[in-house]
Coordinates of C-alpha atoms in Angstrom, one line a residue:
X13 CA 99.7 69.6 112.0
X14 CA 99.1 68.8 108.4
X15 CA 101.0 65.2 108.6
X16 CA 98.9 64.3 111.8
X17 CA 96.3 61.3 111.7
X18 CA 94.3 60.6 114.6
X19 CA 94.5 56.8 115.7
X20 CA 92.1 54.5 114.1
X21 CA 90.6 52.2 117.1
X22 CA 90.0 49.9 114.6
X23 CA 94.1 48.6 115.3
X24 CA 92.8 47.8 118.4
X25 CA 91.2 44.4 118.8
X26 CA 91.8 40.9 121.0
X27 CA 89.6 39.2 123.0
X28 CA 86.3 40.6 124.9
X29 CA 85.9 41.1 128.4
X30 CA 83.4 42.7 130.8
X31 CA 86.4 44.0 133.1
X32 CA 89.5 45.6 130.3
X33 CA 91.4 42.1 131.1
X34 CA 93.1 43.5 127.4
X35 CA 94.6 46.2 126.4
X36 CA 92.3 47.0 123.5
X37 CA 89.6 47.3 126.7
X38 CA 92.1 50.2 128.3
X39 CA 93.3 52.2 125.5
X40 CA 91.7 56.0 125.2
X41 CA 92.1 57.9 122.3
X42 CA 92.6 61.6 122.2
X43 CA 94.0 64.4 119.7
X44 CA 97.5 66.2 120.1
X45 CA 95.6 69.5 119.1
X46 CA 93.1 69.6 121.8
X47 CA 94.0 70.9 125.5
X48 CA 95.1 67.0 127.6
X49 CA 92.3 65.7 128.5
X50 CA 93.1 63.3 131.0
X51 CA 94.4 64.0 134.4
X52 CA 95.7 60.7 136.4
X53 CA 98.7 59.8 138.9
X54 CA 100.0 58.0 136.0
X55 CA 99.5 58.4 131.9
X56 CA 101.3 56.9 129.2
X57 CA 101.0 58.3 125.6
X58 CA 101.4 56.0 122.4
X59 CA 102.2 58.4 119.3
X60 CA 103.3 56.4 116.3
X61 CA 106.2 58.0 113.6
X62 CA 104.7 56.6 110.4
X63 CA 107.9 57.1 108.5
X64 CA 110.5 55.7 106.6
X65 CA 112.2 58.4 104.7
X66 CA 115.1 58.4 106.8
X67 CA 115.5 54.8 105.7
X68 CA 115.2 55.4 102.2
X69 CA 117.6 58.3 103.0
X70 CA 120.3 56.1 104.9
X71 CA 119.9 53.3 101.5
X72 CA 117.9 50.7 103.7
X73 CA 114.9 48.7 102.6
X74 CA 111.2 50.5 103.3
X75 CA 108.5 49.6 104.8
X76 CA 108.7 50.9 108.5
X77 CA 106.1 53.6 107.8
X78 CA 103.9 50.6 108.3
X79 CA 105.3 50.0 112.1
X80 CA 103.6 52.0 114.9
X81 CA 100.0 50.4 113.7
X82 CA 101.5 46.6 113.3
X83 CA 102.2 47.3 117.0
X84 CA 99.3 48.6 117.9
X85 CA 97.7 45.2 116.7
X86 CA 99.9 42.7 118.8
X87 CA 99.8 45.6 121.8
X88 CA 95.8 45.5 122.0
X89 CA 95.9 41.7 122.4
X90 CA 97.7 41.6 125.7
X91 CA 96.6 41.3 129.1
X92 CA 96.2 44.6 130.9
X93 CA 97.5 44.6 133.9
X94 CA 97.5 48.1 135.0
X95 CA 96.0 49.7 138.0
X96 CA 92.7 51.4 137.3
X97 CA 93.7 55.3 137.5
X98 CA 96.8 54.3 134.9
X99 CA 95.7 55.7 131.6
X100 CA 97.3 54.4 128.2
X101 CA 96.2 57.1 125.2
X102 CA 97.0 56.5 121.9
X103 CA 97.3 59.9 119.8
X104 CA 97.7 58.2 116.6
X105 CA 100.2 59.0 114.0
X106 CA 102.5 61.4 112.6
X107 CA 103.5 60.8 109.0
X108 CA 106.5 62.1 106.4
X109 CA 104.7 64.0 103.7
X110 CA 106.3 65.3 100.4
X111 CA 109.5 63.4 102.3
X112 CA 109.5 66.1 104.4
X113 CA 111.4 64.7 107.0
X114 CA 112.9 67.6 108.6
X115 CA 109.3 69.0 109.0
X116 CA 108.2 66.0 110.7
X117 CA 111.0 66.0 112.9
X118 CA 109.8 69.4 114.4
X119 CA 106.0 68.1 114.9
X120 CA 107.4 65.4 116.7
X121 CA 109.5 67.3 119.2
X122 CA 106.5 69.5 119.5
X123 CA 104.0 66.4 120.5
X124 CA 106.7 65.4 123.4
X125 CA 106.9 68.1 124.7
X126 CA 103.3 68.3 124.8
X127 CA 103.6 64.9 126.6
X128 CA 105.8 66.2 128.7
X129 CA 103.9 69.3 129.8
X130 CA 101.1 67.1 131.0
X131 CA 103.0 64.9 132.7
X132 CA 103.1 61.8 130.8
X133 CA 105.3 59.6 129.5
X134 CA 106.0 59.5 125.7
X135 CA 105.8 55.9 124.2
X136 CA 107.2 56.8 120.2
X137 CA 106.5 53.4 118.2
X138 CA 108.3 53.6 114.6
X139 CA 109.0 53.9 112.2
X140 CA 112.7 55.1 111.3
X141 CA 115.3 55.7 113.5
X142 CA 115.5 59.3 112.6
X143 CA 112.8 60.5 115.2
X144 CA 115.5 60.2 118.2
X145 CA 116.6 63.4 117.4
X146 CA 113.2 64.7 117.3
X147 CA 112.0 62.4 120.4
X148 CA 115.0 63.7 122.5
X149 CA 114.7 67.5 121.6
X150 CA 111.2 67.1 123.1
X151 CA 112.7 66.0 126.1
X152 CA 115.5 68.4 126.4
X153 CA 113.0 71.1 126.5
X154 CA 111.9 70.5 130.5
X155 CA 115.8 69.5 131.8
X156 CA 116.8 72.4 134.2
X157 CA 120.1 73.7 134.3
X158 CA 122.8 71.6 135.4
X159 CA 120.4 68.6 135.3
X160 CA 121.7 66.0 132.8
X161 CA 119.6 63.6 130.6
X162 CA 121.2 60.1 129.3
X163 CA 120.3 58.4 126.2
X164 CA 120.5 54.6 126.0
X165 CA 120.4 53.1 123.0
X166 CA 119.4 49.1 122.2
X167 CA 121.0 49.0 118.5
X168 CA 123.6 47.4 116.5
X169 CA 125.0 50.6 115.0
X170 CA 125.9 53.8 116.7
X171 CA 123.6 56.0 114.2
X172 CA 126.3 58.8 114.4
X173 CA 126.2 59.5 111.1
X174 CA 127.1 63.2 109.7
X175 CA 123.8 64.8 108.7
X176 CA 125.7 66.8 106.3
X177 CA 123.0 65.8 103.2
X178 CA 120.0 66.0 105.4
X179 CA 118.7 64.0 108.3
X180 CA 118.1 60.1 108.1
X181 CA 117.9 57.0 110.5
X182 CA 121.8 56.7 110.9
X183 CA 122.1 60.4 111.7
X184 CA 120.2 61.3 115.0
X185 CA 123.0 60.8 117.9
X186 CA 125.6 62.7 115.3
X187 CA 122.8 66.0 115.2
X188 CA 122.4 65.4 119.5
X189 CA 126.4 65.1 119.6
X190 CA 126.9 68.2 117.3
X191 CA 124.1 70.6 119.5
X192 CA 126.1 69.7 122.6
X193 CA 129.3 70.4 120.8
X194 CA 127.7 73.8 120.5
X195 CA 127.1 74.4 124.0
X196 CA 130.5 72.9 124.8
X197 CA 129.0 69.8 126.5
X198 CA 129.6 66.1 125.8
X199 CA 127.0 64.0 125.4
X200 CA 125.5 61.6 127.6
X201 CA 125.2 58.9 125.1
X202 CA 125.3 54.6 125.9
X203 CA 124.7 52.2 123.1
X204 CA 124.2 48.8 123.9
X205 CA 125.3 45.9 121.0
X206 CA 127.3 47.9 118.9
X207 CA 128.9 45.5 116.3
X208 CA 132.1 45.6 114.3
X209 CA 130.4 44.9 110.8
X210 CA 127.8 47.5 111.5
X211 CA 129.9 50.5 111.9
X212 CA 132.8 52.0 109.8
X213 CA 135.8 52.9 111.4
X214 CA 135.4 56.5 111.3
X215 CA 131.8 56.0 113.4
X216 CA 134.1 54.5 116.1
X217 CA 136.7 57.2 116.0
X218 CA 133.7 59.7 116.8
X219 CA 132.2 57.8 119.2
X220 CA 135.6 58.1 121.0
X221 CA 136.1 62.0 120.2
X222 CA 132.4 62.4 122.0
X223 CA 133.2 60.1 124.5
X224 CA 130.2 57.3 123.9
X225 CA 129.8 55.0 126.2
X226 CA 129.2 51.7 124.4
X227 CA 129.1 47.9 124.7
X228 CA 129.7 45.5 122.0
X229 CA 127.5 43.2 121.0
X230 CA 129.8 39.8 122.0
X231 CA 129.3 41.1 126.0
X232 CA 125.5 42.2 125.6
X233 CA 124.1 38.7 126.6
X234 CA 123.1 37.0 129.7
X235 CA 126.3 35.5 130.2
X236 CA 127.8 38.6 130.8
X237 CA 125.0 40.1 133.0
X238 CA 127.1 41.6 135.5
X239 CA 128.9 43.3 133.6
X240 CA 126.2 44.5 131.3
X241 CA 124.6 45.8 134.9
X242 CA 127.6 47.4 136.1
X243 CA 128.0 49.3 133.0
X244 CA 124.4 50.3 133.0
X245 CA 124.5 51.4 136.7
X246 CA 127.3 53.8 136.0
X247 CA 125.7 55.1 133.2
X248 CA 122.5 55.4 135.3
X249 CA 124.7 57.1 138.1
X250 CA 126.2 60.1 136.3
X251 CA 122.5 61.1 134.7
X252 CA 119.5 62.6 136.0
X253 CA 116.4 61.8 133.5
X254 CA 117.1 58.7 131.0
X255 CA 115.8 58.4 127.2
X256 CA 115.6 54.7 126.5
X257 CA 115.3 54.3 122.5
X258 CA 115.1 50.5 121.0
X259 CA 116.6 49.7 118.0
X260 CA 114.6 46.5 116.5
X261 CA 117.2 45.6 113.9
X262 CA 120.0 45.5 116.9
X263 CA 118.2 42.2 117.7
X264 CA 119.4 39.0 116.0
X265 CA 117.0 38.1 113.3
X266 CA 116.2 34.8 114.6
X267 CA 113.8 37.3 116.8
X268 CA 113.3 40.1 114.5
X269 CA 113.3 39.2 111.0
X270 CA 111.2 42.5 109.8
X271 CA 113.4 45.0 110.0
X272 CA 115.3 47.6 107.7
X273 CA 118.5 46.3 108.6
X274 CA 118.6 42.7 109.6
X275 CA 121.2 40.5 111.1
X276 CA 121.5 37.2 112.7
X277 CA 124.4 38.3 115.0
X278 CA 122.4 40.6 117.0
X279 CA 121.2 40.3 120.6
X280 CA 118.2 38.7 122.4
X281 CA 115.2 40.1 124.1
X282 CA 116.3 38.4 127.8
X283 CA 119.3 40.8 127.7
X284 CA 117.3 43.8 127.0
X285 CA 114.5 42.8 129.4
X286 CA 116.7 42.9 132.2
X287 CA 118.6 46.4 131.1
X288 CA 114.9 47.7 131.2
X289 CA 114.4 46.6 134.5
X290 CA 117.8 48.4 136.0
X291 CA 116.4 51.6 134.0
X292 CA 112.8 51.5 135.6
X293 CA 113.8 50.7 138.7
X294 CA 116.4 54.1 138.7
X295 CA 113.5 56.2 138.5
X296 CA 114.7 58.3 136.1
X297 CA 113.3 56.9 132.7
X298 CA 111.1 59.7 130.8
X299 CA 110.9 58.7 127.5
X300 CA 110.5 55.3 125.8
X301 CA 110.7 54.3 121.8
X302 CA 110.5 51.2 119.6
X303 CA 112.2 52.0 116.6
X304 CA 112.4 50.3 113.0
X305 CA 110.0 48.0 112.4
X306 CA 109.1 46.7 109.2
X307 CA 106.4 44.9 108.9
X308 CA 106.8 44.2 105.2
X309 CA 109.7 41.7 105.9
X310 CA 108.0 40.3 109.5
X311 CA 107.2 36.7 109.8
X312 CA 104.0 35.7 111.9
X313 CA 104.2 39.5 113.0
X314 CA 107.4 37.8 115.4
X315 CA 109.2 41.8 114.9
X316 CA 105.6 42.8 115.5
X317 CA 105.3 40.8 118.9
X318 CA 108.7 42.0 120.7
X319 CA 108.2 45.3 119.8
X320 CA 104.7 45.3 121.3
X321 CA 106.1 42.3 124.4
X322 CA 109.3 45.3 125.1
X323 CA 106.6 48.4 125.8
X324 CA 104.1 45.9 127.6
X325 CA 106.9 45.5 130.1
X326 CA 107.9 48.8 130.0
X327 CA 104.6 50.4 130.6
X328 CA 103.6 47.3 133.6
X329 CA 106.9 47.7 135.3
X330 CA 106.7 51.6 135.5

């Protein structure tokens, strides 16, 4: 892999304890070319996707490149609370060289599935939205026939984009639409906090063609919970395996002010915490990302802090 960097355990620090009460005590490290190493009832594997070419691509503002270690940093400072024989392995970073996106794309499906093989749950930290096509791919790979996977998607915009001049962070869910088009298939798509001045009418008009199931942004809050729940269970009901993929910039910027895309009409974390929890508690979540942070616009590392708050719960409540 020549765009692959091993983790550096220096992004690790927090308090010291004599008994991993932090989760700079738990991490392992280990090396995506080298056989798995660990063998536990229950592993989750951190790989970040140090790039933000698809950003620059899509015309946004860089800087996510920097993302997967500015999580690391808040993620090592929390409590651990996981049973002993859970492991948590960070296998560092893959990176965009010569904006070789495409390439890196391919690497990246290729580490999931290695995640996959071993039992273990990916946890992508980004980085630019672009590596859902690559994170799901991975995924795809070990669904049996006439098994279905889901994708939920925490995000302001649909990221249905044509990929007709090359991939980029608004084009993954258009590339996963257009491969089940192939195989005459519709996909099993749910985006949660779509907004109106995020998305051009013809985004809408193919969300409808490719039968997406999405909620706007004005009923993803906690004074529609009900509904947000219902419309998650059904989702939840007509799928087999779940990919759960979290947009930072579909938060309002009042809790996520370094991101590509920023906005103060986007949604809050309580919303999103509770969606989790109706995904976990299915069973059926295999694959977890963090997407488009950018630490170069964060404030007090706040972007920094949900991201790294979002797969703390995640990884405790699994």
């Amino acid at each position: 892999m020549f765009n692959y960097k091993l983790a550096n355990p220096e992004t690790w620090f927090g308090r010291s304890s004599d008994q991993q009460l932090y989760l700079h005590e738990k991490v392992l490290f280990s090396n995506l070319n080298e056989p798995f190493p660990f063998k536990t009832n229950k592993t989750f594997a951190l790989l970040g996707y140090s790039s933000d070419e698809g950003v620059r691509r899509n015309h946004g503002r860089i800087g996510s490149a920097l993302g997967p270690d500015a999580i690391r940093r808040q993620l090592g400072k929390m409590p651990n609370h996981l049973v002993k024989d859970t492991q948590l392995i960070d296998f560092g970073n893959l990176q965009c060289i010569n904006q070789d996106l495409e390439e890196l794309q391919i690497e990246c499906t290729n580490a999931v599935n290695y995640f996959i093989e071993n039992r273990t749950t990916p946890v992508l930290l980004g980085g630019s939205h672009d590596l859902a096509y690559a994170h799901y791919n991975g995924l795809r790979q070990h669904i049996k026939s006439g098994e279905k996977i889901g994708i939920i998607n925490f995000d302001a915009h649909f990221d249905l984009r044509a990929n007709t001049n090359g991939s980029n962070s608004g084009t993954p869910f258009y590339q996963i639409a257009f491969d089940h088009a192939k195989n005459s298939d519709s996909i099993k798509y749910m985006a949660l906090g779509i907004r109106k001045d995020a998305n051009t009418k013809d985004l809408f008009e193919f969300a409808e063609l490719h039968q997406v199931n999405y909620l706007f942004q004005k009923y993803f809050n906690m004074n529609y919970l009900e509904h947000v729940q219902l419309r998650i269970i059904q989702f939840l009901e007509d799928v087999d395996y779940v990919y759960a993929t979290i947009d930072l910039d579909g938060f309002s910027s009042a809790f996520a002010p370094g991101v590509s895309a920023p906005s103060p009409m986007g949604f809050s974390p309580d919303v999103v915490i509770e969606s989790l929890k109706l995904i976990i508690e299915s069973g059926k979540l295999i694959g977890l990302d963090v997407v488009e942070l950018n630490p170069k616009y964060d404030i007090d590392d706040q972007t920094a802090k949900l991201a790294a708050s979002l797969i703390h719960y995640v990884i405790h409540k699994l």
